[in-house]
CSV table of C-alpha atoms in Angstrom, one decimal:
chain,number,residue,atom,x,y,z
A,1,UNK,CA,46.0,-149.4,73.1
A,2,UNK,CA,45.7,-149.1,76.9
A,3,UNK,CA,43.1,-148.6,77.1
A,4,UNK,CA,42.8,-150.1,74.9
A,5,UNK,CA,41.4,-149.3,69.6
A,6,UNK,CA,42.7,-149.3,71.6
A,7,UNK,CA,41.2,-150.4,72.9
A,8,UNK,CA,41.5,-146.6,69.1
A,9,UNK,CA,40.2,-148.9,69.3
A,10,UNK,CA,35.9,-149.1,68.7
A,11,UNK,CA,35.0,-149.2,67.6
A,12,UNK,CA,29.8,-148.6,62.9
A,13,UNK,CA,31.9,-149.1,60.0
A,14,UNK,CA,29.6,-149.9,57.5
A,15,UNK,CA,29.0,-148.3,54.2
A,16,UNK,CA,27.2,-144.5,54.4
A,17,UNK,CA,25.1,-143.4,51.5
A,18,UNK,CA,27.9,-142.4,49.6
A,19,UNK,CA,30.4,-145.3,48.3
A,20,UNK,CA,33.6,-143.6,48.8
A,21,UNK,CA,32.8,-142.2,52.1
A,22,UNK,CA,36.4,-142.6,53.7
A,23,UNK,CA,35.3,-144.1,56.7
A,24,UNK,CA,31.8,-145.6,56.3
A,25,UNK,CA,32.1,-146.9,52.4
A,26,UNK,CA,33.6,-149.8,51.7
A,27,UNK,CA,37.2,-149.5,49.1
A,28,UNK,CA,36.3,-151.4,46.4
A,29,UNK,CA,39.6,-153.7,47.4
A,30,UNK,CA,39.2,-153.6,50.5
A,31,UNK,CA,36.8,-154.9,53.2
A,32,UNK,CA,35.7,-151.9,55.5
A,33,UNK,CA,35.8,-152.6,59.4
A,34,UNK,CA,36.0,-150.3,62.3
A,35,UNK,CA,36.9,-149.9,66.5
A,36,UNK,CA,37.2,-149.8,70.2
A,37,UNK,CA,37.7,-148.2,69.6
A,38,UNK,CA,38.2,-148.1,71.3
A,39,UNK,CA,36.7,-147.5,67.5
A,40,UNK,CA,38.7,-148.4,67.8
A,41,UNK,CA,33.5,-149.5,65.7
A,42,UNK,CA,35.7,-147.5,64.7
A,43,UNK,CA,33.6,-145.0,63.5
A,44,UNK,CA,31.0,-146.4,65.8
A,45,UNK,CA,33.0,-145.6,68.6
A,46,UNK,CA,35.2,-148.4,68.3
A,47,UNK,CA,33.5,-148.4,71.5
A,48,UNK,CA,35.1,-151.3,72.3
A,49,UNK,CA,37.7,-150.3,73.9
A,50,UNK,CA,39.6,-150.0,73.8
A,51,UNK,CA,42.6,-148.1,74.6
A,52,UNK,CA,43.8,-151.6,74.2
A,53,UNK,CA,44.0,-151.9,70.6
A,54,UNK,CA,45.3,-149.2,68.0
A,55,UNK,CA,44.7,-152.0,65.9
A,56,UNK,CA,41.0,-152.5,65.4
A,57,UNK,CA,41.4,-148.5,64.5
A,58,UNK,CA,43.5,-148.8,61.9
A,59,UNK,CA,41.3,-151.7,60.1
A,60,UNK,CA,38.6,-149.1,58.9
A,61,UNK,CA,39.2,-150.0,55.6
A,62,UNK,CA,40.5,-153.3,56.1
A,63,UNK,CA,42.8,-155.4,55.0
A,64,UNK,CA,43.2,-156.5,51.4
A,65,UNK,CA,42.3,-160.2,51.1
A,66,UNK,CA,45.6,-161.2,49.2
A,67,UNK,CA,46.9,-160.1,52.0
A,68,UNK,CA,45.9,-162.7,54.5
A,69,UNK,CA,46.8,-166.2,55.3
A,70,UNK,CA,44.4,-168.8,53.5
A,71,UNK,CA,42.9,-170.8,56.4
A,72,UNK,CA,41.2,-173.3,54.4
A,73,UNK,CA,44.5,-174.4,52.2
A,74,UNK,CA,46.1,-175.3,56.0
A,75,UNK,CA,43.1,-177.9,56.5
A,76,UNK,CA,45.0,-179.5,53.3
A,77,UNK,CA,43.7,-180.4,50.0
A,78,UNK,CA,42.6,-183.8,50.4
A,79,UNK,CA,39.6,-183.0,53.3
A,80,UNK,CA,36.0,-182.7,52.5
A,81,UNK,CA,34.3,-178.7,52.0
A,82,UNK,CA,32.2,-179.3,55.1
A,83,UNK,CA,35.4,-180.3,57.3
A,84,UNK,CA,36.7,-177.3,55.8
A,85,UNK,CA,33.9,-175.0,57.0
A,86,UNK,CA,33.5,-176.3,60.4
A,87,UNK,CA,37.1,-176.5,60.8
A,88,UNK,CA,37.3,-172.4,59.9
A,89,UNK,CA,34.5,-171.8,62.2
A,90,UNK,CA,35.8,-173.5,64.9
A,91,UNK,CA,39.0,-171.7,64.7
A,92,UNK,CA,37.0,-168.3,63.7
A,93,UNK,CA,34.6,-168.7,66.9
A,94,UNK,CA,37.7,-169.6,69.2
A,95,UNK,CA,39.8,-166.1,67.7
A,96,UNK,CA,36.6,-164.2,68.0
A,97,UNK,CA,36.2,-165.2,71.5
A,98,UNK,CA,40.2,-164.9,72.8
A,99,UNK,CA,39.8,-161.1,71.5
A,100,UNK,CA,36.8,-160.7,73.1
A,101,UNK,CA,37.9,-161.9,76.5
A,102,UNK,CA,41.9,-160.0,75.9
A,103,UNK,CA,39.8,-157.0,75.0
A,104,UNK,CA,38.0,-157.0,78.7
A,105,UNK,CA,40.8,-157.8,80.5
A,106,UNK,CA,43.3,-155.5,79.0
A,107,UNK,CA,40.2,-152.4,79.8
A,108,UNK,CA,40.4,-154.0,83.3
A,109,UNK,CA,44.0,-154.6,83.6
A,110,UNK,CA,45.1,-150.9,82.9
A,111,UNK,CA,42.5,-149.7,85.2
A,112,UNK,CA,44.3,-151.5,88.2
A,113,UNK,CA,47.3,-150.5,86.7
A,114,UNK,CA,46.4,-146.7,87.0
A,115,UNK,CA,44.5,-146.7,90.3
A,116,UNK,CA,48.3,-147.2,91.6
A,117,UNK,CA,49.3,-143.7,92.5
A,118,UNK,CA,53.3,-144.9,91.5
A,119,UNK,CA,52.3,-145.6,87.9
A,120,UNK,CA,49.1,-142.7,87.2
A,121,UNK,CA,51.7,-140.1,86.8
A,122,UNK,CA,53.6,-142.5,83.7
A,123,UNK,CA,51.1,-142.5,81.3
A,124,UNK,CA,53.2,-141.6,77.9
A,125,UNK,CA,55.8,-144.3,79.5
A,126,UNK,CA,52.9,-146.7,79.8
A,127,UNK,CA,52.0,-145.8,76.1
A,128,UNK,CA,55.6,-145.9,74.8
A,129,UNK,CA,55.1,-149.8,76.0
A,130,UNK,CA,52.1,-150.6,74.0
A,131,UNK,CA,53.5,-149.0,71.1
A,132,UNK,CA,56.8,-151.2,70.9
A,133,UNK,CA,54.6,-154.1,71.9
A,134,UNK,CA,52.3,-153.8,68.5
A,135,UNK,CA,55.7,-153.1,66.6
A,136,UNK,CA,57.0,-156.5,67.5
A,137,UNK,CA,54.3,-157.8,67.1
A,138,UNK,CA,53.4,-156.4,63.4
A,139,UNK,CA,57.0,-157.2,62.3
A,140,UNK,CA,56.7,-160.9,64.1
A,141,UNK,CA,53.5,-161.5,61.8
A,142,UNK,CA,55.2,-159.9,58.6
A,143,UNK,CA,58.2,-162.2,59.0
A,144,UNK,CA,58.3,-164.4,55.4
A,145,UNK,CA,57.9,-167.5,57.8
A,146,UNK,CA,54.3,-166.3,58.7
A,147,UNK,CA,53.7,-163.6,56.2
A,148,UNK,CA,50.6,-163.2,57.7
A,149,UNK,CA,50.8,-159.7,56.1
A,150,UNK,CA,53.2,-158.1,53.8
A,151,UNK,CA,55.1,-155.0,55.3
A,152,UNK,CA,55.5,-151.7,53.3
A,153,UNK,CA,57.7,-149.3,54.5
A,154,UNK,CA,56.8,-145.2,54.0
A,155,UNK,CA,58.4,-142.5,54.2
A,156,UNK,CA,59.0,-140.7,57.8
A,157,UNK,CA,58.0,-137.4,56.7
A,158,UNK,CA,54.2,-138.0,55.7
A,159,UNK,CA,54.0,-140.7,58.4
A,160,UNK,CA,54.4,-138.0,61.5
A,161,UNK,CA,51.1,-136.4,61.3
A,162,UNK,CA,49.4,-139.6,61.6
A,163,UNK,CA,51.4,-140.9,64.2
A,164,UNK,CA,51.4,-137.7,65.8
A,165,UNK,CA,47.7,-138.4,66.1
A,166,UNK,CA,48.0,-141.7,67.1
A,167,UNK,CA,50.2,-140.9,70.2
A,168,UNK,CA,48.0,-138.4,71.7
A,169,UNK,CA,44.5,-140.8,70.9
A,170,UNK,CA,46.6,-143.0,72.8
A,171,UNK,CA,47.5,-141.1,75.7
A,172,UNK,CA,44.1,-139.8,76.1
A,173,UNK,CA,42.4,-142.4,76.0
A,174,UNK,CA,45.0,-143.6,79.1
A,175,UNK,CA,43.7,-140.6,81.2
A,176,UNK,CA,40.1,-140.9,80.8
A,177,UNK,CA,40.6,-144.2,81.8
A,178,UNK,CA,43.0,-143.2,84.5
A,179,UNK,CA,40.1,-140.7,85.8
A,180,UNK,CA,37.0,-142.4,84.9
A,181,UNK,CA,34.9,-145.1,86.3
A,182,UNK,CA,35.0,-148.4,83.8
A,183,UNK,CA,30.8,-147.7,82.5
A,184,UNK,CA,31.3,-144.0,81.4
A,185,UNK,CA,35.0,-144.3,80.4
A,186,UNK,CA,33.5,-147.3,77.8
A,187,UNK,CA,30.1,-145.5,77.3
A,188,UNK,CA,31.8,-142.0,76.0
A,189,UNK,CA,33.3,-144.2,73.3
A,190,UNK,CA,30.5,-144.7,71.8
A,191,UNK,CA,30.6,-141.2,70.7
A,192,UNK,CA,32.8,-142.1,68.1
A,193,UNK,CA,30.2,-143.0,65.7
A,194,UNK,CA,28.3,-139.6,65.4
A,195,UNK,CA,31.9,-137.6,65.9
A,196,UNK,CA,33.6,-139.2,62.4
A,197,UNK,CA,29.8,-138.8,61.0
A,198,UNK,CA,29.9,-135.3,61.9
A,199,UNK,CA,33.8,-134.8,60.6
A,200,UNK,CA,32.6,-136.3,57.4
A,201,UNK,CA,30.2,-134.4,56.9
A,202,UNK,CA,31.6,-131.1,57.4
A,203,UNK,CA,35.4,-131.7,56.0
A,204,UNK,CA,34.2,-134.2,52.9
A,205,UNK,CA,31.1,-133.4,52.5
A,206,UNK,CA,30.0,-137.1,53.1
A,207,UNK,CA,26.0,-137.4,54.0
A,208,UNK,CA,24.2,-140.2,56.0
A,209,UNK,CA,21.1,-141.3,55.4
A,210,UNK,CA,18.4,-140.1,57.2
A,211,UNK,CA,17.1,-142.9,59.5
A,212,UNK,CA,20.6,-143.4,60.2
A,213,UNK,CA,20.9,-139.8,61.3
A,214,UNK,CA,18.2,-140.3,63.6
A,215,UNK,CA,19.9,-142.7,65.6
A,216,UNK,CA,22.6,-140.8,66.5
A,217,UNK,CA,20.7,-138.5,68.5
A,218,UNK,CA,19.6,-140.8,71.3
A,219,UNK,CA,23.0,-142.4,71.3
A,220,UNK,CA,24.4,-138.4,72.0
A,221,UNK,CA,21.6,-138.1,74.5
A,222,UNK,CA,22.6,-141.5,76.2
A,223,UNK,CA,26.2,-140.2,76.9
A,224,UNK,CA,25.4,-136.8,77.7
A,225,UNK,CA,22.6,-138.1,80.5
A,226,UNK,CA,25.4,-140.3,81.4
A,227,UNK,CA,28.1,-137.1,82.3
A,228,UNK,CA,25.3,-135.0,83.8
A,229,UNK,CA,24.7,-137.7,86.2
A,230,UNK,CA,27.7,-139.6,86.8
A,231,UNK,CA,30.0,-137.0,88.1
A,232,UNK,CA,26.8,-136.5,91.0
A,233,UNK,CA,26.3,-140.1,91.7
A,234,UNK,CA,27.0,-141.4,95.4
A,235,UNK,CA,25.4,-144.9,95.7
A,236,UNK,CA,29.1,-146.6,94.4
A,237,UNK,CA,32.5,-146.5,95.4
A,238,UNK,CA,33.8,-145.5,91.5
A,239,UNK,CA,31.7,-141.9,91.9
A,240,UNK,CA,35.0,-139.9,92.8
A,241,UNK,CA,36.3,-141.4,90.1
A,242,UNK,CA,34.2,-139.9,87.6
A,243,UNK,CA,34.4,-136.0,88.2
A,244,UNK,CA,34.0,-133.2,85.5
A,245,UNK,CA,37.5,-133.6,84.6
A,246,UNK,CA,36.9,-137.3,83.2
A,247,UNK,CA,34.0,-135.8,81.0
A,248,UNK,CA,36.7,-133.5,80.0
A,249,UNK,CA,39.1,-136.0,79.3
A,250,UNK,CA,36.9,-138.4,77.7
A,251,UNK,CA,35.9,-136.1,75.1
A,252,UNK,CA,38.5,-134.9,74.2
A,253,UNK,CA,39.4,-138.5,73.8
A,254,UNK,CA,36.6,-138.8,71.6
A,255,UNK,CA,37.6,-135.7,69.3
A,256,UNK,CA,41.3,-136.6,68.9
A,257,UNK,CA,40.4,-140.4,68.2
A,258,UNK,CA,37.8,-139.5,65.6
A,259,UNK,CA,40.5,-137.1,63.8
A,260,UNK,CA,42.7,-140.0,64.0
A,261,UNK,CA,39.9,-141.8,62.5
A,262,UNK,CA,39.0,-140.2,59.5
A,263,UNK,CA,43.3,-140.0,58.7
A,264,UNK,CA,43.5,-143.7,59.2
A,265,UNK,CA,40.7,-143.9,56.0
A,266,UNK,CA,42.5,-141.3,53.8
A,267,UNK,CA,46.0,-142.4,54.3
A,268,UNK,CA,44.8,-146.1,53.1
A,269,UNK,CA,43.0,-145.1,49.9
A,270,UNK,CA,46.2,-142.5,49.4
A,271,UNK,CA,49.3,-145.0,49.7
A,272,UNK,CA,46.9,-148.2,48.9
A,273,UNK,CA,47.7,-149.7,52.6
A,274,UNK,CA,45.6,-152.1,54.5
A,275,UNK,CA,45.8,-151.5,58.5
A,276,UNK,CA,48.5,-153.8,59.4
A,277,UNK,CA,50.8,-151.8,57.0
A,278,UNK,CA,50.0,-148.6,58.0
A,279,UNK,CA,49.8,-149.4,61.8
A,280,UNK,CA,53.4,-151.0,61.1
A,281,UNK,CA,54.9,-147.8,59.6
A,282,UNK,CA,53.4,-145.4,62.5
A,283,UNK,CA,53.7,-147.8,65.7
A,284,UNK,CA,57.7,-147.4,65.6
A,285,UNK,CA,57.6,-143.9,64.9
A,286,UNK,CA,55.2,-143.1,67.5
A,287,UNK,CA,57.5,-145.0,70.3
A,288,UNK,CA,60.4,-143.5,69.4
A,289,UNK,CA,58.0,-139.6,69.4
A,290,UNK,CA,56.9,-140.9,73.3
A,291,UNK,CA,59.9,-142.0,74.5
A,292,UNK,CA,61.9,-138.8,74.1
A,293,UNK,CA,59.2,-137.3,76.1
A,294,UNK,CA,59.0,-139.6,78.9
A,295,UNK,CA,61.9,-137.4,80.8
A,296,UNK,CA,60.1,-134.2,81.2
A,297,UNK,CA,56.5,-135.6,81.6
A,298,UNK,CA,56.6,-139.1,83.5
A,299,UNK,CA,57.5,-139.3,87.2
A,300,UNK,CA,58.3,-143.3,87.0
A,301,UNK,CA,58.1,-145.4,89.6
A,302,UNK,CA,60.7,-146.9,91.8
A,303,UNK,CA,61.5,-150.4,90.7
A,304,UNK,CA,62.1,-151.6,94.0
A,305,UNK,CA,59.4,-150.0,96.2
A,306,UNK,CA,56.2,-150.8,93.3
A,307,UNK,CA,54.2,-153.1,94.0
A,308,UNK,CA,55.6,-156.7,91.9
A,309,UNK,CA,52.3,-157.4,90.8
A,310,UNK,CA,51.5,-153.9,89.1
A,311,UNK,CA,55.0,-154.8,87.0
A,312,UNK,CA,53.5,-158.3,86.3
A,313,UNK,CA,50.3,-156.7,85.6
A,314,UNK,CA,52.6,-154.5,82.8
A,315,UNK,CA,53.6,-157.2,81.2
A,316,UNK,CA,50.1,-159.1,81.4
A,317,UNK,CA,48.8,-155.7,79.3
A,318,UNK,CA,51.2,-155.9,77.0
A,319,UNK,CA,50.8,-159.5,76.1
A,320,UNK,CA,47.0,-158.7,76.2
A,321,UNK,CA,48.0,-156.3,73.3
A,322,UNK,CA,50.2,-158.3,71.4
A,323,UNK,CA,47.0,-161.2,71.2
A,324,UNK,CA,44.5,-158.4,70.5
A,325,UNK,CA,46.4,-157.7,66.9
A,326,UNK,CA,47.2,-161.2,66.3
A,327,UNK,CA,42.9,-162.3,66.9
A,328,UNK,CA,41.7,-158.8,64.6
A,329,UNK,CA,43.7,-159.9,62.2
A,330,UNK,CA,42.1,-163.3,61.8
A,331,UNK,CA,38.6,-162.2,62.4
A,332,UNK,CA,39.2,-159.6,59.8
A,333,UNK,CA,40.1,-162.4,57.7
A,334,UNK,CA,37.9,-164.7,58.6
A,335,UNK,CA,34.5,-162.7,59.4
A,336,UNK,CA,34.6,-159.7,57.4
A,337,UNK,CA,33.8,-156.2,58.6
A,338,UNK,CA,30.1,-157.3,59.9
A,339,UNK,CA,30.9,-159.4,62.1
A,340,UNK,CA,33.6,-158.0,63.3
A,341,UNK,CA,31.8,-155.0,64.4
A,342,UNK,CA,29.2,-157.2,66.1
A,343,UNK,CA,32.2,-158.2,67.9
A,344,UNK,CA,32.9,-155.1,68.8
A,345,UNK,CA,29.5,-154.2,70.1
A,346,UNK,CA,29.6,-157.7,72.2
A,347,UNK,CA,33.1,-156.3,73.7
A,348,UNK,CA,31.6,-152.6,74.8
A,349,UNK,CA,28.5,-154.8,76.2
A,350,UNK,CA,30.5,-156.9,78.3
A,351,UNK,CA,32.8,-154.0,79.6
A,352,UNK,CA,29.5,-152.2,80.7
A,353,UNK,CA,28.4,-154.8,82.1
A,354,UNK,CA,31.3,-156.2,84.8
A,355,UNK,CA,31.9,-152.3,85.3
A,356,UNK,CA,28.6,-151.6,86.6
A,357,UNK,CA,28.4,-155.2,88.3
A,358,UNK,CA,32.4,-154.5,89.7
A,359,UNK,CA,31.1,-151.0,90.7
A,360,UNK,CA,28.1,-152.2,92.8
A,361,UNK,CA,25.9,-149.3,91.6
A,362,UNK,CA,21.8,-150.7,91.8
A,363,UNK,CA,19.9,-150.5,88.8
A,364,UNK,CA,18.1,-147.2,89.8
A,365,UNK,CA,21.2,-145.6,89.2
A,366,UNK,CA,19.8,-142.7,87.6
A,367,UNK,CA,22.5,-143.0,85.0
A,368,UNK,CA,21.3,-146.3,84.1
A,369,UNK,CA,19.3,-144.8,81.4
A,370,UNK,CA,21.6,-142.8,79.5
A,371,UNK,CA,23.8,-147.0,79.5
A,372,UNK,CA,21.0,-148.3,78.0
A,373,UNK,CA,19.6,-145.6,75.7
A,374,UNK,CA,23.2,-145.5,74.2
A,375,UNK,CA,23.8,-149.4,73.7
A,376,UNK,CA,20.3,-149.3,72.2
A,377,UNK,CA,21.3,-146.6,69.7
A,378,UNK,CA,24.5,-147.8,68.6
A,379,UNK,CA,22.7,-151.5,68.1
A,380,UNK,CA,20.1,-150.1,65.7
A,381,UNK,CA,22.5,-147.8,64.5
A,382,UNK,CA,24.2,-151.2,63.6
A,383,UNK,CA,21.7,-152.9,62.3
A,384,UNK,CA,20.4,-150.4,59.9
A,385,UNK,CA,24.0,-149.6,58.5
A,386,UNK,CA,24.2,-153.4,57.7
A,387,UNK,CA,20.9,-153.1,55.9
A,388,UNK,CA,22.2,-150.6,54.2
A,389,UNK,CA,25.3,-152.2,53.2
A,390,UNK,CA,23.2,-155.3,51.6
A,391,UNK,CA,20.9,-152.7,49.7
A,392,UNK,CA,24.3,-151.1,48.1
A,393,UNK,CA,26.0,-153.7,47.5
């Protein structure tokens, strides 16, 4: 969420050489996606960020398609198939590109937000806030006169692990945002991907294929260049930023969101829920978890001596949040788990990108290696999991 499956959020999700892989095979009524981020990419690091959305990490699985609002019946009966199509990609292209650009600002937004001494010490209250935010939201788009999803409620008891999970993926990914320049907070996400490989493997006994395998070790090496030398880098203001605590803090990010992951996969194949349902059920519950919390671990600000425009910055995340879910869920719909993680890739690119760029670092930053040898690895890593997925399916 803050930052952004959620920014989870990447945040990679493509079927692994096993079909019912929890996380990279795709449920035979469901479409896979990931995060992010994130993923969320979910698996692949929902690298996109996102703190911002919890969403894109709870869509590993994806949605069921009876589920989702049929765009072509709104175009009405009586138009032609090709007015049809263009119409859907018109609307698909514009949804794809509002969660593209929500997904940068809300990384960007909550960056400003924290860099205000008055709000870096409220992190679970700030995460309380997205939480409530994606509740309404959900329970806006499950009302019967959208029914843009149908809500199923669970049980509290078997729903506080996972939001248990959910809260602190949430949180942390806050502080290494909080304590992290924008490039390496986005670039550890990427991690994501071999960390739920790596879980699979070990908990479920899930194997990759081989040449996928091999990609995962230059996109490690890419990150791990990048916290050797970001924490020593002195040729841009963000360097104190980015200290040996915000490696810390981002990988533990990493490790808790991965968990959170891999639970996300199980809990849909176990109760037969698609990720607006089971985002639904734990969003709530997790607010509720945070706020009774905020008392002995948030020092809140003043209301009259913060700044206005951090408080209208707030409420600019938030809504940022609330369009994040509403755009995933038509991309889901609309673009299936591919493109979606292209998306995703497109988001963690562009957040790179205009952090490096805000950051003024040159290009001989000699962490601009480890930037591109990781984007480089998590694209092939893309491309030959989508191979993959053709030659399964």
């Amino acid at each position: 969420m803050t930052a952004d499956r959620a920014d989870a959020m990447g945040r990679g999700s493509m079927s692994m050489s096993q079909p019912d892989s929890p996380i990279f095979a795709r449920h035979p009524d469901r479409n896979s996606i990931t995060i992010d981020g994130d993923a969320n990419e979910k698996e692949g690091g929902r690298s996109e960020s996102s703190s911002a959305t919890l969403l894109e990490m709870d869509m590993d699985d994806g949605p069921r398609k009876q589920d989702y609002l049929d765009v072509e019946k709104q175009a009405g009966d009586g138009s032609r198939p090709r007015d049809k199509a263009r119409s859907s990609r018109a609307r698909l292209t514009i949804w794809m590109t509002l969660n593209t650009v929500a997904t940068v600002a809300i990384v960007f937004t909550n960056k400003a937000i924290f860099d205000d001494p008055s709000f870096r010490q409220s992190q679970v209250a700030f995460a309380t806030f997205h939480l409530f935010i994606t509740a309404l939201t959900l329970y806006i788009l499950s009302l019967p006169r959208i029914s843009l999803f149908v809500s199923t409620p669970m049980r509290l008891r078997p729903m506080l692990p996972l939001a248990t999970a959910m809260c602190l993926n949430v949180i942390f990914q806050n502080l290494s945002l909080t304590y992290s320049s924008i490039t390496f907070y986005q670039i550890a996400r990427i991690l994501f991907t071999p960390m739920v490989a790596l879980i699979n493997y070990l908990f479920y006994q899930k194997s990759i294929p081989r040449n996928v395998a091999y990609t995962l070790l230059p996109m490690c090496l890419g990150v791990f260049i990048i916290s050797y030398y970001e924490p020593k880098s002195t040729h841009h203001p963000e360097a104190e930023q980015t200290s040996m605590l915000s490696v810390f803090l981002a990988l533990t990010s990493v490790f808790i969101g991965s968990i959170y992951t891999v639970w996300i996969a199980s809990y849909q194949r176990k109760y037969e829920m698609n990720g607006f349902q089971l985002l639904f059920n734990q969003a709530p519950i997790g607010g509720v978890m945070l706020m009774v919390l905020i008392p002995w671990t948030d020092k809140l600000p003043s209301v009259r001596t913060a700044p206005v425009d951090k408080w209208v910055m707030i409420l600019f995340s938030g809504g940022l949040a609330a369009l994040i879910n509403l755009s995933q869920f038509f991309i889901i719909a609309g673009a299936g788990a591919v493109s979606s993680t292209v998306v995703g890739h497109v988001k963690t690119c562009a957040i790179v990108a205009l952090g490096w760029i805000i950051s003024r670092r040159p290009v001989t930053d000699r962490s601009a290696f480890g930037v591109i040898l990781a984007i480089t690895s998590i694209v092939i890593y893309t491309i030959i999991m989508m191979k993959q997925t053709k030659t399964t399916s």
